[in-house]
Amino acid sequence: MEQGIWGRFGAFHPVVLFVYFASLLVLLIFQFHPVVALLGLSGGLPFLFIIKSGSKIKKMLLFYLLFFFVLTVTNLFFTHEGQTPLFYINDKPVTLESGIYGAVMAALLIAVLIWCQCMQVILTSDKILYLMGKSIPRTALVFTMSFRFLPLFLRQMKKIARAQKAMGLYAGDSVYDKAKGGVRILSSLIGWSLENAMDTACSMKARGYGIRGRNDFSLFRFRKSDALMLALILVLTGTVFLGIVRRDITFSCYPAVSTVSFTLPACTAYAAFGILTFLPFLTECRERIKWKHQKENIHDERVGDATGIFFLPGCKKTGA
Amino acid sequence: MKSRTYIRIFLYFILIPAVILVGIHIFQDRKYAFVTLAVAICSCIPPFIGYEKRSADTGRIVVLAVLTALAVIGRAAFVFLPGFKPVTAIVILTGMYLGAESGFLCGAFSALLSNFLFGQGPWTPLQMFSWGMIGFFAGILANCLARHKILLLYGAFSGILYSVLMDVWSVLWFEDAFSWKRYVAMFLVSLTSTVMYMVSNVVFLLLLAKPFGEKLSRIQKKYHL
């Protein structure tokens, strides 16, 4: 998770990120098409590779492969529509069409899951809160406070458990005893957290929460690059939608698998969707190359410097 | 006040049906999946706006945040026992004591927040909707639920409801038509967890209802909520 302020795609304004993920996920969830599935997977996987650590990825890929296999096979045995029987089980045909339907559907589902993981890394809770806080501030406050309470309560729960142990209230080996001990801790936690919450509420009231005319602070600025990115995303999404509405890209499996059209309008829609899915990966690559280049420049300067010591501007004057 | 009512009417009777109709037209092959997801997301909007409009004081907001956090911690604490979670019980109790809209918020946010730990996905809006509705109806039925037996019955029922809603969603999502065969298969596969949900809801309601009620009413008395 090396995102944060150094994050490259993640550095765009939350509104831009939200529009991006929303339009991408809507297309992936609701447009049943093999090309869409393929582009969604091929754009999402390299991006996920960059933003997540490598060790987990291998396990995840294995899981997804298994998932793909299971979904495809189960669809073969559940759906008997289609014209091309491969073989028969109990006088019921197992068809090629249902296999292809299952495979495309599974690929789409995996693409959605991969993009959801990317979204979780990029669209962090502070950004979600920023998006919500504008329109529904009170609801957003509940959301953010519960988020903060999670680690606080976990720590308190451990404290309570230790204290109860010290008082001699051990949980025995039986399930009943354990459950009773758990509930005793939970009950004590409820009492403590409610009291604590009331203190917080009083403090908030004393500082003037809910008074008219207060404004809020946020680090997010809508820059020119954000506007450009947002425009690009909207144009690309619009192009794909146009292709869907005009039925340039359609695909169906039953009764027979339709051919994937490669007419000019269809290709335009594919291209637009392809650019959309590769946008984060390309942005990330561009920024990394830029950073590497700049780092080399820094290195050159240091070699050229006779003393080899850097002075920040103004350091000598203040004598620091 | 009046313009707000108009906005509400616009939202309920024009905007939401329009979104659904346009979606069905655009995504013809996936219309069932679209309708389920659109309905789930759209039905989250009115309770959020309703909560926003209520002039609830700071204390109630913070108490709601506490209960939501407790529900999430409950889901995380019992992670080793799949299906055996106190979330639904806490959501029901929140709805009972703090009102329907707070119950909805507690349910919806428990799903959203805990999925930051367990993984977000297309199921998140559905979970938010299901748990939110369980909390919402607990708030509406608060008077009936004051009787202990009915409360436990409601807990068991909401376990079934949650499971059925999630299964129907999975079927519609994969096939884009409702197939009984696949639904029955899903139902049988998830039967153990459905029973788990029911049992855990009843058990946690049995264990938590009393301390919960006592503590909340103590706080209410002490701080004049």
Tab-separated table of C-alpha atoms in Angstrom, chain A residues 26-32 71-72 74-75 77-81 92 101-102 105-106 108-109 112-113 116-117 119-120 123-125 128 132 135-143 145-147 149-151 153-154 157 179-180 182-183 186-202 204-205 209 241 244-245 247 250-252 254, chain B residues 24-30 32-35 37-38 47-70 72-74 76-78 84 86 90 105 109 112-123 169 173-177 179 181-182 185-186 203-204 207-208 211-212 215-216 218-219 222-223 225:
chain	number	residue	atom	x	y	z
A	26	VAL	CA	-21.222	-0.295	-14.226
A	27	LEU	CA	-19.913	-1.292	-17.654
A	28	LEU	CA	-18.247	-4.433	-16.318
A	29	ILE	CA	-21.266	-5.537	-14.307
A	30	PHE	CA	-23.962	-4.863	-16.872
A	31	GLN	CA	-22.398	-5.306	-20.296
A	32	PHE	CA	-22.228	-8.996	-21.080
A	71	LEU	CA	-18.203	-21.358	-12.356
A	72	THR	CA	-17.763	-22.524	-15.947
A	74	THR	CA	-21.285	-25.605	-12.841
A	75	ASN	CA	-22.953	-23.582	-15.582
A	77	PHE	CA	-24.540	-28.728	-15.638
A	78	PHE	CA	-27.183	-26.175	-14.676
A	79	THR	CA	-28.139	-24.751	-18.043
A	80	HIS	CA	-29.172	-26.963	-20.913
A	81	GLU	CA	-30.081	-24.301	-23.432
A	92	LYS	CA	-30.021	-33.867	-20.816
A	101	TYR	CA	-21.782	-18.318	-21.270
A	102	GLY	CA	-20.322	-19.567	-17.996
A	105	MET	CA	-19.724	-14.559	-17.036
A	106	ALA	CA	-16.977	-15.892	-14.758
A	108	LEU	CA	-16.594	-10.648	-16.012
A	109	LEU	CA	-17.125	-11.512	-12.361
A	112	VAL	CA	-15.254	-6.898	-11.257
A	113	LEU	CA	-13.552	-8.424	-8.200
A	116	CYS	CA	-13.024	-3.709	-6.591
A	117	GLN	CA	-9.663	-4.541	-5.036
A	119	MET	CA	-10.773	0.601	-5.815
A	120	GLN	CA	-10.201	-0.393	-2.212
A	123	LEU	CA	-10.426	5.177	-3.150
A	124	THR	CA	-9.464	5.191	0.528
A	125	SER	CA	-11.896	5.900	3.348
A	128	ILE	CA	-15.130	8.358	0.430
A	132	MET	CA	-20.123	11.936	1.313
A	135	SER	CA	-23.935	16.091	0.403
A	136	ILE	CA	-24.816	14.228	3.607
A	137	PRO	CA	-22.627	15.644	6.404
A	138	ARG	CA	-24.419	14.093	9.370
A	139	THR	CA	-24.461	10.614	7.870
A	140	ALA	CA	-20.824	11.041	6.899
A	141	LEU	CA	-20.015	11.917	10.501
A	142	VAL	CA	-21.539	8.639	11.715
A	143	PHE	CA	-19.467	6.809	9.109
A	145	MET	CA	-16.706	8.160	13.766
A	146	SER	CA	-17.411	4.440	13.560
A	147	PHE	CA	-14.258	4.091	11.522
A	149	PHE	CA	-13.951	3.729	16.983
A	150	LEU	CA	-12.845	0.405	15.489
A	151	PRO	CA	-9.192	0.444	16.639
A	153	PHE	CA	-12.651	-0.459	20.824
A	154	LEU	CA	-10.353	-3.299	19.865
A	157	MET	CA	-11.554	-4.959	24.468
A	179	ALA	CA	-19.435	-17.583	24.995
A	180	LYS	CA	-20.322	-16.345	28.462
A	182	GLY	CA	-17.168	-13.166	25.417
A	183	VAL	CA	-20.527	-11.659	26.220
A	186	LEU	CA	-18.789	-7.264	25.116
A	187	SER	CA	-21.274	-6.055	27.714
A	188	SER	CA	-18.556	-4.216	29.607
A	189	LEU	CA	-17.313	-2.746	26.326
A	190	ILE	CA	-20.812	-1.477	25.519
A	191	GLY	CA	-21.010	0.332	28.838
A	192	TRP	CA	-17.560	1.871	28.538
A	193	SER	CA	-17.992	2.920	24.912
A	194	LEU	CA	-21.367	4.558	25.512
A	195	GLU	CA	-19.970	6.618	28.409
A	196	ASN	CA	-16.960	7.507	26.287
A	197	ALA	CA	-19.251	8.492	23.425
A	198	MET	CA	-21.227	10.848	25.633
A	199	ASP	CA	-17.991	12.569	26.655
A	200	THR	CA	-17.150	12.996	22.984
A	201	ALA	CA	-20.602	14.371	22.265
A	202	CYS	CA	-20.357	16.911	25.098
A	204	MET	CA	-18.233	18.389	20.348
A	205	LYS	CA	-21.151	20.437	21.564
A	209	TYR	CA	-20.578	21.358	16.382
A	241	PHE	CA	-22.411	3.781	-23.893
A	244	ILE	CA	-24.190	-0.166	-26.331
A	245	VAL	CA	-27.292	1.949	-26.978
A	247	ARG	CA	-26.421	-2.048	-30.389
A	250	THR	CA	-24.048	-7.038	-28.539
A	251	PHE	CA	-23.379	-10.596	-27.593
A	252	SER	CA	-25.649	-13.467	-26.751
A	254	TYR	CA	-28.549	-18.648	-26.448
B	24	ILE	CA	-33.266	-1.743	-18.629
B	25	HIS	CA	-33.298	-0.202	-22.082
B	26	ILE	CA	-29.518	0.169	-22.281
B	27	PHE	CA	-28.507	-3.139	-20.730
B	28	GLN	CA	-31.168	-5.386	-22.215
B	29	ASP	CA	-29.259	-8.611	-21.643
B	30	ARG	CA	-28.572	-7.824	-18.004
B	32	TYR	CA	-32.507	-8.249	-13.902
B	33	ALA	CA	-29.046	-7.686	-12.492
B	34	PHE	CA	-29.436	-3.981	-13.189
B	35	VAL	CA	-32.845	-3.698	-11.538
B	37	LEU	CA	-28.639	-3.387	-7.940
B	38	ALA	CA	-30.430	-0.133	-8.856
B	47	PRO	CA	-33.209	6.763	4.809
B	48	PHE	CA	-29.913	8.647	4.461
B	49	ILE	CA	-31.761	11.836	3.490
B	50	GLY	CA	-34.329	11.219	6.209
B	51	TYR	CA	-31.569	10.928	8.804
B	52	GLU	CA	-30.001	14.085	7.434
B	53	LYS	CA	-33.250	16.030	7.836
B	54	ARG	CA	-33.934	14.898	11.388
B	55	SER	CA	-32.606	17.447	13.830
B	56	ALA	CA	-30.960	14.749	15.917
B	57	ASP	CA	-28.591	16.086	18.537
B	58	THR	CA	-24.912	15.293	18.814
B	59	GLY	CA	-25.377	12.634	21.484
B	60	ARG	CA	-27.591	10.470	19.326
B	61	ILE	CA	-25.191	10.727	16.392
B	62	VAL	CA	-22.278	9.552	18.522
B	63	VAL	CA	-24.261	6.716	20.097
B	64	LEU	CA	-25.221	5.500	16.627
B	65	ALA	CA	-21.561	5.585	15.584
B	66	VAL	CA	-20.652	3.538	18.675
B	67	LEU	CA	-23.253	0.885	17.959
B	68	THR	CA	-22.171	0.626	14.321
B	69	ALA	CA	-18.556	0.191	15.381
B	70	LEU	CA	-19.602	-2.511	17.875
B	72	VAL	CA	-18.380	-4.307	12.896
B	73	ILE	CA	-16.128	-5.447	15.734
B	74	GLY	CA	-18.569	-8.256	16.412
B	76	ALA	CA	-14.445	-9.250	13.008
B	77	ALA	CA	-14.189	-10.867	16.456
B	78	PHE	CA	-16.080	-14.005	15.422
B	84	PHE	CA	-22.008	-17.006	13.735
B	86	PRO	CA	-23.630	-10.707	16.423
B	90	ILE	CA	-26.861	-5.426	17.270
B	105	LEU	CA	-27.894	3.456	8.978
B	109	PHE	CA	-22.760	1.099	7.537
B	112	LEU	CA	-19.950	-1.069	4.240
B	113	LEU	CA	-17.372	-0.726	7.022
B	114	SER	CA	-16.820	-4.409	7.665
B	115	ASN	CA	-16.353	-4.979	3.939
B	116	PHE	CA	-13.315	-2.741	4.167
B	117	LEU	CA	-11.888	-5.628	6.207
B	118	PHE	CA	-13.537	-8.531	4.384
B	119	GLY	CA	-13.447	-7.190	0.830
B	120	GLN	CA	-15.783	-4.965	-1.134
B	121	GLY	CA	-17.603	-6.279	-4.173
B	122	PRO	CA	-20.829	-6.083	-6.114
B	123	TRP	CA	-22.490	-7.667	-3.075
B	169	TRP	CA	-29.170	-11.782	-5.865
B	173	TRP	CA	-26.512	-11.846	-11.117
B	174	PHE	CA	-25.168	-14.921	-12.800
B	175	GLU	CA	-28.036	-15.946	-15.014
B	176	ASP	CA	-29.974	-12.721	-15.538
B	177	ALA	CA	-33.178	-14.648	-15.211
B	179	SER	CA	-33.942	-20.110	-12.355
B	181	LYS	CA	-32.992	-24.982	-10.196
B	182	ARG	CA	-30.004	-22.799	-9.504
B	185	ALA	CA	-28.908	-25.487	-5.418
B	186	MET	CA	-27.720	-22.219	-3.882
B	203	VAL	CA	-28.390	-16.547	20.769
B	204	PHE	CA	-26.955	-13.047	20.579
B	207	LEU	CA	-27.495	-12.656	25.545
B	208	LEU	CA	-27.331	-9.011	24.526
B	211	PRO	CA	-27.426	-5.550	29.027
B	212	PHE	CA	-27.972	-3.519	25.891
B	215	LYS	CA	-27.114	0.439	29.380
B	216	LEU	CA	-28.899	2.440	26.719
B	218	ARG	CA	-29.182	4.399	31.707
B	219	ILE	CA	-27.363	6.658	29.240
B	222	LYS	CA	-28.252	10.270	32.595
B	223	TYR	CA	-27.751	12.585	29.641
B	225	LEU	CA	-31.130	11.994	25.155
